[in-house]
Coordinates of C-alpha atoms and ligand atoms in Angstrom, one line a residue:
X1 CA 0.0 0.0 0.0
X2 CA 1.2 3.5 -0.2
X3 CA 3.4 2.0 -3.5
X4 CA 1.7 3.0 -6.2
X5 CA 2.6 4.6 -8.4
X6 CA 0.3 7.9 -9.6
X7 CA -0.1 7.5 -13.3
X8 CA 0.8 11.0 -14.7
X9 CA -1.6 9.7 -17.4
X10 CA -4.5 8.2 -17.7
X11 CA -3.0 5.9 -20.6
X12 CA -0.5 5.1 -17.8
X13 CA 2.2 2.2 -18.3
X14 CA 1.0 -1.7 -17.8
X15 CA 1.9 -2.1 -14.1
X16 CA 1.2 1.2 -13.2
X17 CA -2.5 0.9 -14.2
X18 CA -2.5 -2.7 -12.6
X19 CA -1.2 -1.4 -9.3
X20 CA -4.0 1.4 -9.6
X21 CA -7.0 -1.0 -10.2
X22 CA -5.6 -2.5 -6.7
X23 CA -5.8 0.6 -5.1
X24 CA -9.5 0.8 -6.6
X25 CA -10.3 -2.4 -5.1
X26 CA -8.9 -1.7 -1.8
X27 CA -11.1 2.0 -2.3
X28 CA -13.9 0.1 -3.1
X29 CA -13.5 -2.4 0.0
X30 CA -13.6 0.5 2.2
X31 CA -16.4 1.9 1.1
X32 CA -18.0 -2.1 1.4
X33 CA -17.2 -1.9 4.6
X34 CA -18.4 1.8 5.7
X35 CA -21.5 2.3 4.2
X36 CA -22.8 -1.2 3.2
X37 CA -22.9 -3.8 0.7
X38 CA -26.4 -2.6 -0.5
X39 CA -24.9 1.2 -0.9
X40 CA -21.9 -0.7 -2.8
X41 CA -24.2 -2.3 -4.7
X42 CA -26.1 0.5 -5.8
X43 CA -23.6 3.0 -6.4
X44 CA -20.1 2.5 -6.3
X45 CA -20.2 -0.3 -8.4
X46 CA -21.7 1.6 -11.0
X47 CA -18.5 3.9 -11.4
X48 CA -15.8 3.0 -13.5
X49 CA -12.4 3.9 -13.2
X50 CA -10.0 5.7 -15.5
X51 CA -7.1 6.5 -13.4
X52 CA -5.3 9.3 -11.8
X53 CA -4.3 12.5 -13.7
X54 CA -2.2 15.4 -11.8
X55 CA -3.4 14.0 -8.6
X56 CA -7.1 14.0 -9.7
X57 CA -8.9 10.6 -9.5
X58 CA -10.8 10.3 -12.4
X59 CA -13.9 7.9 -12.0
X60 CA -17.3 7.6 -14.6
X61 CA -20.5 7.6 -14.2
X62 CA -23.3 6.0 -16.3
X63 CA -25.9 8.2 -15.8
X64 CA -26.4 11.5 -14.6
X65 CA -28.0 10.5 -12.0
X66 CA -25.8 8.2 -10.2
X67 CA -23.3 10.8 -10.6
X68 CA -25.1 13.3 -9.1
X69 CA -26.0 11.5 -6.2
X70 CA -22.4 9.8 -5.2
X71 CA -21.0 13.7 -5.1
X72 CA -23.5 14.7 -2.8
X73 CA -23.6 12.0 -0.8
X74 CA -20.3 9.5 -1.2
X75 CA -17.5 11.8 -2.8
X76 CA -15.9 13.1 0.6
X77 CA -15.4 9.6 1.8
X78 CA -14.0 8.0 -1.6
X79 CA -11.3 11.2 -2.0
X80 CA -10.3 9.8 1.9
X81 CA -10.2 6.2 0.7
X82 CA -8.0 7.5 -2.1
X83 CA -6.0 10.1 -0.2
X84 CA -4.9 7.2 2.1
X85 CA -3.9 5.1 -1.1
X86 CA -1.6 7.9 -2.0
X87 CA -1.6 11.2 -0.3
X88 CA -0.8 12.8 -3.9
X89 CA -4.1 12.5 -4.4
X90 CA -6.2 15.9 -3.9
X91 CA -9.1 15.6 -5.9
X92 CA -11.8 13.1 -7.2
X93 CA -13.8 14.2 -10.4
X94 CA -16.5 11.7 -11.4
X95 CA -17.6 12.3 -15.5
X96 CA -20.5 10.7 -17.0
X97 CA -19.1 8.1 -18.9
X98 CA -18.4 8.0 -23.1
X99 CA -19.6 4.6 -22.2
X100 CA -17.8 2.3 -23.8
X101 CA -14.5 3.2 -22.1
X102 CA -15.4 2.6 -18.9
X103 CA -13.1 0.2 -16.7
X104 CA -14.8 -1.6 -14.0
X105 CA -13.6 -4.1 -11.8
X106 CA -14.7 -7.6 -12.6
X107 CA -18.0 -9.0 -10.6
X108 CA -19.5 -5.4 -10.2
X109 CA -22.4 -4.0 -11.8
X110 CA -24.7 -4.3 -14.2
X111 CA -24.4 -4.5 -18.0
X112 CA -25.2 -1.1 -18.3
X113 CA -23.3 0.1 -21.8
X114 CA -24.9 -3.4 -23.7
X115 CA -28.6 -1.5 -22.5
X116 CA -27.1 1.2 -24.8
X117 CA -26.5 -0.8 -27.7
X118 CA -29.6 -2.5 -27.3
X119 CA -31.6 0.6 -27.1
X120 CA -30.1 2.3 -30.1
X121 CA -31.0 -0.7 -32.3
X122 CA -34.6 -0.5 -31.0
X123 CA -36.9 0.7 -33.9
X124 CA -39.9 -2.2 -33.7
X125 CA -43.1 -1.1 -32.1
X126 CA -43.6 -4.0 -29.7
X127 CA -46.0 -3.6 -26.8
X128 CA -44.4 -6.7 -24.4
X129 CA -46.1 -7.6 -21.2
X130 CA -49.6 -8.1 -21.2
X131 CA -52.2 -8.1 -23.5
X132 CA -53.6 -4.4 -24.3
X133 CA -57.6 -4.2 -23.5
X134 CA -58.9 -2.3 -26.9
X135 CA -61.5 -0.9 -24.9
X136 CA -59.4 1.5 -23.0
X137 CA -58.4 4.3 -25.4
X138 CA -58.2 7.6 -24.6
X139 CA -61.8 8.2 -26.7
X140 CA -63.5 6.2 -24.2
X141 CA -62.3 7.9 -21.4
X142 CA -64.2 10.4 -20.2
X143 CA -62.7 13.6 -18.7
X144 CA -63.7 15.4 -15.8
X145 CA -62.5 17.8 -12.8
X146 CA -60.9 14.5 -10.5
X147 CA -59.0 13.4 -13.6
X148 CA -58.4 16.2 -16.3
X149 CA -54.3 16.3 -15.1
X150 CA -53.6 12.6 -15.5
X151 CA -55.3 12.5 -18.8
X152 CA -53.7 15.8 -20.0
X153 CA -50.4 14.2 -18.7
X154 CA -51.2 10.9 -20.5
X155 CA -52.0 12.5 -23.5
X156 CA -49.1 14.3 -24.0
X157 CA -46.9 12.1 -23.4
X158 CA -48.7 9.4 -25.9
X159 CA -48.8 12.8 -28.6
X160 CA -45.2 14.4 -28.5
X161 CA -41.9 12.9 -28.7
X162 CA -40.3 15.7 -26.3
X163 CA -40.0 14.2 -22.5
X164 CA -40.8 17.3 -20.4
X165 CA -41.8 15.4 -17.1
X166 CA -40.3 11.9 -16.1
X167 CA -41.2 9.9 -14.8
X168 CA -45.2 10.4 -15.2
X169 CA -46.5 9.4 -11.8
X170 CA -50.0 8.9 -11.8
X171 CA -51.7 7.9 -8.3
X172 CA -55.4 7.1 -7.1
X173 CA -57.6 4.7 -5.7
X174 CA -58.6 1.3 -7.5
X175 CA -61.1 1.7 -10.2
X176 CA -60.2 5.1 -11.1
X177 CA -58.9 4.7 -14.7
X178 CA -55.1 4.3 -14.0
X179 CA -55.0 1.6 -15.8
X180 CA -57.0 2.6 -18.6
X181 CA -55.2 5.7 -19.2
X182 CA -51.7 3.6 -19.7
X183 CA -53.4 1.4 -22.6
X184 CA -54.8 4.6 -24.2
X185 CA -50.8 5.9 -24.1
X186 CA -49.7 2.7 -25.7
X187 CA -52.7 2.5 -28.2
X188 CA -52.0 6.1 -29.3
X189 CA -48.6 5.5 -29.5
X190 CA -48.7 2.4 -31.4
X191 CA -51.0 4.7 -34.5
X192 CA -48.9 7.8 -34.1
X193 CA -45.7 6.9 -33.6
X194 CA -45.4 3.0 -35.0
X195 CA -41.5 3.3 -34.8
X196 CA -41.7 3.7 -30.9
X197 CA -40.7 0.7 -28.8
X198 CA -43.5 0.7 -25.7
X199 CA -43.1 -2.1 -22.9
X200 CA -46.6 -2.4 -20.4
X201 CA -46.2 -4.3 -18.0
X202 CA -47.8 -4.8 -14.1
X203 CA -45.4 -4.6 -11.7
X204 CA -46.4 -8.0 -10.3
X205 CA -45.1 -9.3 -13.8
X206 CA -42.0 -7.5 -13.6
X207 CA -41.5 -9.1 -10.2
X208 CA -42.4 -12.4 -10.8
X209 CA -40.2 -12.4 -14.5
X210 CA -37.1 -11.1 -12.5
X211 CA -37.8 -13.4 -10.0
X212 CA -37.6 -16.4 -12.6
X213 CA -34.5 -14.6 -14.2
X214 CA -32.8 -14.6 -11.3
X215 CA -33.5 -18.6 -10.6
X216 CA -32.5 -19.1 -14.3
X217 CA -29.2 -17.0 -13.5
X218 CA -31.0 -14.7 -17.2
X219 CA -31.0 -11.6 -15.8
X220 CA -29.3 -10.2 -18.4
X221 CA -32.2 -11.4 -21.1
X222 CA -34.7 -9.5 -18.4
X223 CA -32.5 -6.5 -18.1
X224 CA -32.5 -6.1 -21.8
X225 CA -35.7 -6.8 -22.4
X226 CA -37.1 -4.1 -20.0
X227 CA -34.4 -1.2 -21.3
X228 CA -34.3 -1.8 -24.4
X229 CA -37.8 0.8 -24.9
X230 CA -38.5 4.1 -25.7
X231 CA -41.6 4.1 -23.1
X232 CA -41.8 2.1 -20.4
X233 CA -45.0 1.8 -18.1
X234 CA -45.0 0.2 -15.0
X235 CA -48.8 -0.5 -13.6
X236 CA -49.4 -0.8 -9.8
X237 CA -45.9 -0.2 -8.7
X238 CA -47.2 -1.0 -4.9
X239 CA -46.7 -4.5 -5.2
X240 CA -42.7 -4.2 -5.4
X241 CA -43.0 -2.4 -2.0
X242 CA -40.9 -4.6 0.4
X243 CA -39.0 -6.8 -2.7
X244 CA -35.9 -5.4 -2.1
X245 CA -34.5 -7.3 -5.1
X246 CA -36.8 -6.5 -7.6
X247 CA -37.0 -2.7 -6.2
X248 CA -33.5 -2.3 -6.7
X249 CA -33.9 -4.0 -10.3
X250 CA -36.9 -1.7 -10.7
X251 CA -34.7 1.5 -10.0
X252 CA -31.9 0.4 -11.7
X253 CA -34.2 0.1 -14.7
X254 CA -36.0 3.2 -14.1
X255 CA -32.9 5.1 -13.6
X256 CA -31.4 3.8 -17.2
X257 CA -34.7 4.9 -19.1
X258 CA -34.7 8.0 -16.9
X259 CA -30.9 9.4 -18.1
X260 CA -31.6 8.3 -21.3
X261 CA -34.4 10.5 -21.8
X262 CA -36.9 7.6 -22.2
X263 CA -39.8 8.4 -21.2
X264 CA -41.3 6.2 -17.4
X265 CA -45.2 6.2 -16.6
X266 CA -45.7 4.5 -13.5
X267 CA -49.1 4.2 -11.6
X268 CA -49.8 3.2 -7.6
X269 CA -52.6 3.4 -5.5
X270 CA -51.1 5.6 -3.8
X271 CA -49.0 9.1 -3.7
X272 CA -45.0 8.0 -4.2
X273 CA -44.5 9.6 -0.7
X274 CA -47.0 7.0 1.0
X275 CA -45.7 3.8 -0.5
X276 CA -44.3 2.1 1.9
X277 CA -41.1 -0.6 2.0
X278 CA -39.9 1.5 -0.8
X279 CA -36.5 3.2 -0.3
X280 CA -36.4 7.2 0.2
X281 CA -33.9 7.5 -2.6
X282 CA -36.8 6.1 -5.5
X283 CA -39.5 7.7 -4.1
X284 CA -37.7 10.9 -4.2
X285 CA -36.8 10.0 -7.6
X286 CA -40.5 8.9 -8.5
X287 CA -41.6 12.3 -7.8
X288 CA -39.1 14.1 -9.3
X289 CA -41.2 14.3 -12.8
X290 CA -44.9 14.9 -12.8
X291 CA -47.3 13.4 -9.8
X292 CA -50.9 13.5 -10.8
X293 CA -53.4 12.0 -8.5
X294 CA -56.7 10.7 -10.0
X295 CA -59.0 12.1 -7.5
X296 CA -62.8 10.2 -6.4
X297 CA -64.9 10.7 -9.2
X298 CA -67.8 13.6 -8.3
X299 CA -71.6 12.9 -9.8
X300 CA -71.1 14.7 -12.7
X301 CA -68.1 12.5 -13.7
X302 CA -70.2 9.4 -13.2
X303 CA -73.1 10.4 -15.0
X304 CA -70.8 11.0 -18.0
X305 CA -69.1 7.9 -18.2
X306 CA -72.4 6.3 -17.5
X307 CA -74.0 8.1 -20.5
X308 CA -71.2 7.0 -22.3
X309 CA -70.9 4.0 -21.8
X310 CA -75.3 3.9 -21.7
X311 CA -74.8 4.7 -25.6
X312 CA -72.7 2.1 -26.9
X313 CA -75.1 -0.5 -25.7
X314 CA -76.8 -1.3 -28.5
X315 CA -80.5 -2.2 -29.1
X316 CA -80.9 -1.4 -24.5
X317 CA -82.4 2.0 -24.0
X318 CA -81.7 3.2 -20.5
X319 CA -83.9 5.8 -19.0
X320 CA -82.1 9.2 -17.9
X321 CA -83.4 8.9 -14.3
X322 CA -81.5 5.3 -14.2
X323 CA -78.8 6.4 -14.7
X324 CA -78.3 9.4 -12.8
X325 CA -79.7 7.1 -9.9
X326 CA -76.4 5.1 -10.6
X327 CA -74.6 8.1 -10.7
X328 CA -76.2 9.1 -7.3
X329 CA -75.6 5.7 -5.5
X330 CA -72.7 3.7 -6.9
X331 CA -70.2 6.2 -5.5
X332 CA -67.1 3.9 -4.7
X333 CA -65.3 3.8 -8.3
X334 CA -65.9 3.5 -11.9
X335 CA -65.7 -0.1 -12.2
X336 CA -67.9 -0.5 -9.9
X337 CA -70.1 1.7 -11.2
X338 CA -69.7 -0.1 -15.1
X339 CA -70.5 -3.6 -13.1
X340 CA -73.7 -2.0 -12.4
X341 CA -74.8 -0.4 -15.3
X342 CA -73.5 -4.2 -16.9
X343 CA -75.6 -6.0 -14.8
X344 CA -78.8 -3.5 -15.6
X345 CA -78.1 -4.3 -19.1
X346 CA -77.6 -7.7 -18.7
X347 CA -80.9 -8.3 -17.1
X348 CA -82.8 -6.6 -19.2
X349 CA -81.7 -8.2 -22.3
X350 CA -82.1 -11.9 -21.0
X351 CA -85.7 -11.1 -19.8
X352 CA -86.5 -9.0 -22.4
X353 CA -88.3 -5.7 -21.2
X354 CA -87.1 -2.2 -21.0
X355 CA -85.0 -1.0 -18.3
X356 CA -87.0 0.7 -15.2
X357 CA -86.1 2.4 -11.4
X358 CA -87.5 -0.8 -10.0
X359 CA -86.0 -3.3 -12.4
X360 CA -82.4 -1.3 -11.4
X361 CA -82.9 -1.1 -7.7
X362 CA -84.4 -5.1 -7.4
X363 CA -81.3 -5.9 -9.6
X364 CA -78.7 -3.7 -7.6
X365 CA -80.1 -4.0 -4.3
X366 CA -76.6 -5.8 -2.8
X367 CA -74.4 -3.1 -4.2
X368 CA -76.3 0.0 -3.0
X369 CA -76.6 -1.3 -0.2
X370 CA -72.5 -2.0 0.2
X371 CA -72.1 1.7 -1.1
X372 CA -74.3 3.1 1.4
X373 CA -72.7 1.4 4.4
X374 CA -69.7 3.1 3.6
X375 CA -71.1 6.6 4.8
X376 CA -71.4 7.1 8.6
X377 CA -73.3 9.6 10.2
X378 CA -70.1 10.4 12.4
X379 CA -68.8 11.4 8.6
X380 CA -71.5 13.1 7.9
X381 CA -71.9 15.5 10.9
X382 CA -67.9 16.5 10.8
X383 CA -68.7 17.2 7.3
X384 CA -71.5 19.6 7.9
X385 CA -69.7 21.2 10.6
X386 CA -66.8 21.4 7.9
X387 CA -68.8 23.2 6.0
X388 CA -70.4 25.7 8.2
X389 CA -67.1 26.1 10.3
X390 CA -68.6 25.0 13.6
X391 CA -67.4 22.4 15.7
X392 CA -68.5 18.9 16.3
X393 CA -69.1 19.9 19.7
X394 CA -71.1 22.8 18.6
X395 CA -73.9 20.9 16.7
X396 CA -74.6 18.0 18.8
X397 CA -74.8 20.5 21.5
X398 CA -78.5 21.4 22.8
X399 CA -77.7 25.3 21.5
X400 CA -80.8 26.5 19.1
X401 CA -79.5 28.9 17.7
X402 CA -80.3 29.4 13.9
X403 CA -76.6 29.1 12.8
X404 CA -76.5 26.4 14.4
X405 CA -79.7 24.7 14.8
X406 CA -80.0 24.5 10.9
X407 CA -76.9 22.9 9.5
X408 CA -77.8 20.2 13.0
X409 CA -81.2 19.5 11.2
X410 CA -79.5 19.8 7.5
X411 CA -77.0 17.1 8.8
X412 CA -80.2 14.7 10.1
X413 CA -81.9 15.1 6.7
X414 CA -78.1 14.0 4.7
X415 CA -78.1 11.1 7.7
X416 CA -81.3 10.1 6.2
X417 CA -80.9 10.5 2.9
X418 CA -77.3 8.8 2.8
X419 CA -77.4 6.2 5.3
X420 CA -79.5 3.1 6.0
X421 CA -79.9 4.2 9.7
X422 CA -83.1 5.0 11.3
X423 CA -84.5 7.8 13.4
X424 CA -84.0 6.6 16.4
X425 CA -80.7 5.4 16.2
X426 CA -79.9 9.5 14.2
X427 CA -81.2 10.9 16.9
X428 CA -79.5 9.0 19.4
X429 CA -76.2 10.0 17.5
X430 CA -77.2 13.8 17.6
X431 CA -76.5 14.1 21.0
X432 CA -79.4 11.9 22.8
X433 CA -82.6 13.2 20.9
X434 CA -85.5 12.0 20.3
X435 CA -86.6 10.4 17.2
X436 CA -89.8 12.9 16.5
X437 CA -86.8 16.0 16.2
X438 CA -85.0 14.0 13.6
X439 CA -88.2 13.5 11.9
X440 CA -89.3 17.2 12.1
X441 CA -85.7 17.7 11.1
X442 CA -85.7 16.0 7.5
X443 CA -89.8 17.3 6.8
X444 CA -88.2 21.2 7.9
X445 CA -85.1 20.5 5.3
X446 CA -87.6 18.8 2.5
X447 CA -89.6 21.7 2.8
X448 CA -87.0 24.5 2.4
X449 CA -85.4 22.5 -0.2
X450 CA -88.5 23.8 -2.3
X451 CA -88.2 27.1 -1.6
X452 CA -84.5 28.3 -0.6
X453 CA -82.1 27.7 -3.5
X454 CA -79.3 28.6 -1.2
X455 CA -80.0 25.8 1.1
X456 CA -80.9 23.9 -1.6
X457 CA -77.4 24.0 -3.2
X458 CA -75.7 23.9 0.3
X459 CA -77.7 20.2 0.2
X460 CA -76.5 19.2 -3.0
X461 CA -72.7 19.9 -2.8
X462 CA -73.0 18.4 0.9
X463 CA -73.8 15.5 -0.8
X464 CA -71.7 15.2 -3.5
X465 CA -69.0 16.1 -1.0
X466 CA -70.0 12.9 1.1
X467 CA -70.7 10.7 -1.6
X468 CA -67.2 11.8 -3.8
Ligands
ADP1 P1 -57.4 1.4 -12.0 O1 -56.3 0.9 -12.9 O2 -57.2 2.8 -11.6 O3 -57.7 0.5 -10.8 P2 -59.0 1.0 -14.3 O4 -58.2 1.7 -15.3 O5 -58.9 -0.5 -14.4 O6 -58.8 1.5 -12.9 O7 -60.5 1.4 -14.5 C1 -61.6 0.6 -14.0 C2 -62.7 0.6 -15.0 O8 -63.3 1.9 -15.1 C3 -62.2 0.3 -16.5 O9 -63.2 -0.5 -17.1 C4 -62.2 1.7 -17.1 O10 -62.4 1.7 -18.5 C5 -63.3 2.4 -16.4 N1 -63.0 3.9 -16.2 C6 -62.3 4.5 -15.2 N2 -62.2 5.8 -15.4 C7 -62.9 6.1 -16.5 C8 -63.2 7.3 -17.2 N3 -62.8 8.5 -16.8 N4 -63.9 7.2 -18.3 C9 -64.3 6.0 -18.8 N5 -64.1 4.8 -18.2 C10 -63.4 4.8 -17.0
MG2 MG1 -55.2 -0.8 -12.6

């Protein structure tokens, strides 16, 4: 130790170059040893090394991001390593790599420079990983307030060739068109741009394949397979929470596309700051692009996918008060909602007669009813007291007051509009009362309903509030 030589060049003599590739090592055991095999792993391993110029340590990067993130976080700690190699050494400059040249120790790594190739040569449009439903384009999907920036998003991205946000990270509950919006980018891809190379695939697919690629020691097929695109979506990216392996795979992956301006479109049920078991350094870098968040679908939204969809079923005509009472009561999500209107349509064409309230309420009785258990009146008076900016405490208080007296009795009615409760037990949940006060309640807010358009709007967003 301490022998080697400095190379005044890079394209430094035989030994010289040998002796420094020891000293790499040894820097690269150190840094094993302080910060981790994982960190190793991850990082360091990516660098190559080039050698020592005028007492700078020349290393390089494959991407910009790994460069980036070993100076702000590593590059104190490898100049040491180095320094203590030879004290020559002053400084540690860390390129992005031309990469071919790159020198890397042998066992480290992953194949990034053969992703190059392979991605350069890519010109086929092949959509791997799953079959693509042709129902979900983006003509089918209907736009509204909770999901106008994730289809903007997805639309742009499917349109233009430029990458202005990456990754695209699109969030929201189940059923809310996440999916559907990732077959519409790779449909409109696929008839715009033919020469594009899309991958879709669920991230339970991309698990389970680089599960079986790591058993059949062809990880390299797998790593090709999932760089070598010019769009890569990754559906339900939850499920690699907790796989460390295939998390690591996944970012490695990610980061690849990422530096070479490929464009990433991930979806999760969740916002990339709530997944959990995922490591701090890819959700940071998940939400470095654009987050969208598909928000709960309001009424008007379901009434126009329900009118939508309402149209293209041929030779079934479904009456406008149906389906607004779908709109009105299947509130959870959109394929929920579709299951509904299905099963309507279904009925009515085996037993042959038009579509009617009853027929829809007899044959949807079970799901209402699991839509309406959802709301509790505990939600229900927060919400009202929300709205009017009083406190819990304030209207289940005995206080008549008109300010507060009426949103009480407005929060009754909604308790017996929205739930399946009755007035006893309402009453009992508004602070003890009897079950003729929630009764006079709802008759008082029926009646104003009629004749005061400002409580009668109050009502109405209170509800779509509650049932959103
Ligand atoms: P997610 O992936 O978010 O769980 P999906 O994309 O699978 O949800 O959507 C569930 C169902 O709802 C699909 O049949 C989809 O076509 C439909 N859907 C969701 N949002 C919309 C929308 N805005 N317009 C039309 N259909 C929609
Ligand atoms: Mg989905």
């Amino acid at each position: 130790m301490g022998t080697t030589g400095v190379a005044t060049s890079s394209a430094g003599l035989e030994d010289g170059l040998g002796a420094e590739q020891a000293s790499w090592a040894r820097v690269c055991g150190k840094f094993k040893h302080e910060f981790g095999e994982h960190a190793f792993k991850t990082w360091l391993s990516q660098l190559g090394y080039n050698g020592v110029d005028a007492g700078t340590v020349e290393l390089s990067a494959p991407t910009k991001f790994v460069r980036d993130w070993i100076q702000r976080h590593y590059a104190p700690r490898i100049q040491d390593y180095f320094a203590a190699e030879d004290p020559r050494i002053k400084n540690l400059s860390i390129r992005l790599s031309a990469r071919r040249e790159m020198q890397r120790p042998e066992n480290m790594g992953l194949p990034v420079q053969q992703m190059d190739n392979a991605h350069v040569a890519a010109a086929s449009s092949v959509v791997e990983g799953g079959a693509l439903d042709p129902k979900y384009t983006f003509d089918s999907f209907v736009v509204g307030k909770s999901n106008e920036l994730a289809y903007a998003a997805a639309k742009r991205i499917a349109e233009t060739n430029d990458v202005t946000f990456n990754p695209l990270f699109l969030h929201g509950g189940v059923g809310l068109g996440k999916t559907h919006l990732m077959h519409a980018i790779a449909w409109e891809v696929r008839k715009s741009q033919p020469g594009k190379k899309v991958a879709y695939v669920s991230a339970e697919k991309f698990m389970f394949e680089f599960i079986a690629a790591l058993r059949f020691k062809d990880t390299h097929v797998f790593k090709q397979k999932f760089r070598n695109v010019d769009l890569l979506m990754v559906d339900d990216v939850q499920f690699i929470a907790n796989k460390d392996s295939t998390q690591e795979e996944f970012f490695h992956t990610f980061n690849a596309l990422v530096d070479n301006r490929c464009q990433v479109v991930i979806t999760a049920d969740r916002s990339p700051t709530d997944l959990e078991g995922i490591e701090d350094r890819i959700i940071s870098r998940l939400g470095w692009g654009l987050v969208a968040d598909i928000h709960p679908t309001d009424y008007e939204l379901r009434l126009g996918i329900l009118q939508s969809k309402a149209e293209t079923a041929v030779d079934v005509d479904v009456p406008a008060e149906v389906l607004e009472f779908l709109a009105r009561r299947i509130t959870s999500n959109v394929r929920e909602l579709e299951g509904a209107l299905n099963r309507v349509l279904a009925y009515a064409t085996l037993v042959g007669r038009p579509i009617t309230m009853d027929m829809t309420r007899d044959v949807l009785q079970d799901l209402i009813r699991a839509n309406d258990r959802k709301l509790t009146i505990d939600e229900i008076q927060r919400a009202v007291a929300d709205y009017f900016n009083l406190r819990l405490s304030e209207m289940l208080s005995q206080r008549r007051s008109r300010s507060i007296a009426r949103p009480r009795q407005m929060a009754m009615y909604l308790a017996k509009q929205l739930t399946p409760r009755s007035l006893p037990e309402i009453g009992r949940r508004f602070g003890g009362r009897d079950h003729t006060t929630v009764m006079h309640a709802v008759r008082k807010i029926e009646d104003l309903r009629r004749d005061d358009s400002q409580l009668d709007e109050d009502i109405t967003r209170l509800t779509r509030l509650l049932e959103a």
